[in-house]
Short mmCIF file of C-alpha atoms in Angstrom, two decimals:
data_model
loop_
_atom_site.label_atom_id
_atom_site.label_comp_id
_atom_site.label_asym_id
_atom_site.label_seq_id
_atom_site.Cartn_x
_atom_site.Cartn_y
_atom_site.Cartn_z
CA UNK A 150 31.19 -43.87 -42.62
CA UNK A 151 34.71 -43.24 -43.92
CA UNK A 152 36.73 -40.41 -42.51
CA UNK A 153 39.14 -38.78 -44.90
CA UNK A 154 42.43 -37.36 -43.59
CA UNK A 155 43.03 -33.69 -44.48
CA UNK A 156 45.61 -33.00 -47.16
CA UNK A 157 49.03 -31.95 -45.85
CA UNK A 158 48.50 -28.37 -47.00
CA UNK A 159 45.28 -28.26 -44.94
CA UNK A 160 46.93 -29.72 -41.81
CA UNK A 161 49.05 -26.69 -40.78
CA UNK A 162 47.57 -23.28 -40.08
CA UNK A 163 48.48 -20.85 -42.87
CA UNK A 164 48.87 -18.06 -40.27
CA UNK A 165 51.49 -19.94 -38.23
CA UNK A 166 54.96 -18.34 -38.25
CA UNK A 167 58.29 -20.01 -37.47
CA UNK A 168 59.88 -19.51 -34.02
CA UNK A 169 58.78 -18.08 -30.69
CA UNK A 170 55.94 -15.56 -30.53
CA UNK A 171 56.95 -11.95 -30.98
CA UNK A 172 57.41 -10.02 -27.79
CA UNK A 173 58.57 -13.02 -25.76
CA UNK A 174 61.42 -11.86 -23.54
CA UNK A 175 64.85 -13.49 -23.57
CA UNK A 176 64.19 -14.52 -19.96
CA UNK A 177 60.95 -16.30 -20.95
CA UNK A 178 62.70 -18.11 -23.80
CA UNK A 179 65.62 -19.10 -21.52
CA UNK A 180 63.24 -20.32 -18.79
CA UNK A 181 61.46 -22.57 -21.31
CA UNK A 182 64.79 -23.94 -22.56
CA UNK A 183 66.03 -24.51 -19.01
CA UNK A 184 62.86 -26.46 -18.20
CA UNK A 185 63.46 -28.78 -21.16
CA UNK A 186 67.10 -29.32 -20.19
CA UNK A 187 66.11 -30.10 -16.59
CA UNK A 188 63.77 -32.86 -17.80
CA UNK A 189 66.78 -34.68 -19.23
CA UNK A 190 69.11 -34.14 -16.27
CA UNK A 191 69.78 -36.54 -13.45
CA UNK A 192 71.40 -35.78 -10.09
CA UNK A 193 73.49 -38.47 -8.40
CA UNK A 194 74.41 -38.85 -4.75
CA UNK A 195 76.74 -41.37 -3.07
CA UNK A 196 79.39 -41.34 -0.34
CA UNK A 197 82.82 -40.47 -1.72
CA UNK A 198 84.35 -43.23 0.44
CA UNK A 199 82.54 -46.34 1.62
CA UNK A 200 84.16 -48.06 4.61
CA UNK A 201 83.60 -51.77 5.31
CA UNK A 202 84.76 -53.32 8.63
CA UNK A 203 85.72 -56.40 6.57
CA UNK A 204 85.04 -57.78 3.10
CA UNK A 205 81.73 -59.40 4.05
CA UNK A 206 80.24 -56.60 6.18
CA UNK A 207 77.98 -53.73 5.19
CA UNK A 208 79.35 -50.26 4.54
CA UNK A 209 77.52 -46.93 4.66
CA UNK A 210 77.09 -45.89 0.99
CA UNK A 211 74.39 -43.20 1.34
CA UNK A 212 73.09 -43.76 -2.22
CA UNK A 213 70.21 -41.39 -2.87
CA UNK A 214 67.87 -40.73 -5.77
CA UNK A 215 66.83 -37.19 -4.89
CA UNK A 216 63.17 -36.23 -5.02
CA UNK A 217 63.71 -33.78 -7.91
CA UNK A 218 65.00 -36.48 -10.27
CA UNK A 219 62.49 -37.38 -12.99
CA UNK A 220 63.83 -40.96 -13.33
CA UNK A 221 64.32 -44.19 -11.43
CA UNK A 222 67.98 -45.10 -10.92
CA UNK A 223 70.08 -48.26 -10.64
CA UNK A 224 73.62 -48.10 -9.29
CA UNK A 225 76.55 -50.31 -10.24
CA UNK A 226 79.93 -50.12 -8.51
CA UNK A 227 82.95 -51.46 -10.39
CA UNK A 228 86.60 -51.64 -9.39
CA UNK A 229 88.56 -49.09 -11.40
CA UNK A 230 91.59 -51.36 -11.96
CA UNK A 231 89.83 -54.52 -13.15
CA UNK A 232 86.36 -53.30 -14.17
CA UNK A 233 84.90 -56.04 -11.97
CA UNK A 234 81.38 -55.34 -10.68
CA UNK A 235 81.24 -55.55 -6.87
CA UNK A 236 77.76 -54.07 -6.26
CA UNK A 237 74.48 -53.69 -8.18
CA UNK A 238 71.30 -52.14 -6.81
CA UNK A 239 67.77 -52.66 -7.93
CA UNK A 240 65.74 -49.66 -9.06
CA UNK A 241 65.58 -46.70 -6.69
CA UNK A 242 62.63 -44.34 -7.15
CA UNK A 243 62.97 -40.57 -6.70
CA UNK A 244 63.00 -39.66 -2.97
CA UNK A 245 64.39 -43.08 -1.99
CA UNK A 246 67.83 -44.04 -0.69
CA UNK A 247 69.98 -47.03 0.19
CA UNK A 248 71.89 -46.34 3.41
CA UNK A 249 74.13 -49.44 3.58
CA UNK A 250 75.40 -51.88 0.97
CA UNK A 251 77.17 -55.22 1.00
CA UNK A 252 79.69 -56.07 -1.70
CA UNK A 253 79.11 -59.10 -3.92
CA UNK A 254 82.78 -60.06 -3.54
CA UNK A 255 84.81 -60.49 -0.35
CA UNK A 256 87.63 -58.00 -0.88
CA UNK A 257 90.93 -58.21 1.00
CA UNK A 258 91.76 -55.32 3.36
CA UNK A 259 92.86 -52.20 1.53
CA UNK A 260 91.65 -49.24 -0.51
CA UNK A 261 90.07 -49.77 -3.90
CA UNK A 262 89.44 -46.97 -6.40
CA UNK A 263 86.00 -47.60 -7.89
CA UNK A 264 83.41 -46.12 -10.22
CA UNK A 265 79.75 -45.75 -9.17
CA UNK A 266 77.62 -45.67 -12.32
CA UNK A 267 74.06 -44.38 -12.01
CA UNK A 268 71.74 -45.42 -14.82
CA UNK A 269 68.47 -43.52 -15.21
CA UNK A 270 65.25 -45.23 -16.33
CA UNK A 271 61.96 -43.74 -17.47
CA UNK A 272 59.46 -44.09 -14.62
CA UNK A 273 56.69 -45.44 -16.92
CA UNK A 274 58.46 -47.51 -19.59
CA UNK A 275 61.59 -48.50 -17.63
CA UNK A 276 63.68 -47.70 -20.70
CA UNK A 277 67.20 -46.42 -20.06
CA UNK A 278 67.40 -42.63 -20.32
CA UNK A 279 71.04 -41.89 -19.47
CA UNK A 280 74.01 -42.47 -17.22
CA UNK A 281 76.26 -40.55 -14.87
CA UNK A 282 79.27 -41.76 -12.90
CA UNK A 283 81.37 -40.77 -9.92
CA UNK A 284 84.78 -41.92 -8.71
CA UNK A 285 84.64 -43.30 -5.19
CA UNK A 286 86.88 -45.28 -2.83
CA UNK A 287 86.02 -48.60 -1.20
CA UNK A 288 87.97 -49.12 2.02
CA UNK A 289 88.04 -52.59 3.58
CA UNK A 290 89.52 -52.35 7.07
CA UNK A 291 90.07 -55.94 8.18
#
């Protein structure tokens, strides 16, 4: 048995009108728009300064993917001056956190301006959905 697809003119309802239904309040329209925007947003959370006792020790980073985020996140920390990557996380699911991190490079004592880049990934397909970044400071004490 062959099934024939309807012609394009038969596909759409002839009574359908463009736009939102009449009588919908501005608040209802705005709420629907806000919901769509929220689906594409991603919150980021990390300590503004991460202190390491020395270049090979752990520092308290307090990286968090808050429960309300709709995406998994990976975090990369790069030195602002050189662009060198000094930390990369694996995926962090919503409502998970990484308390302490260890740098991939033994840095000399001092303060290092850095950028923490959060990359969001679709929870099902693992495709990248967006990025957000924050300026932070890495402080190596000794």
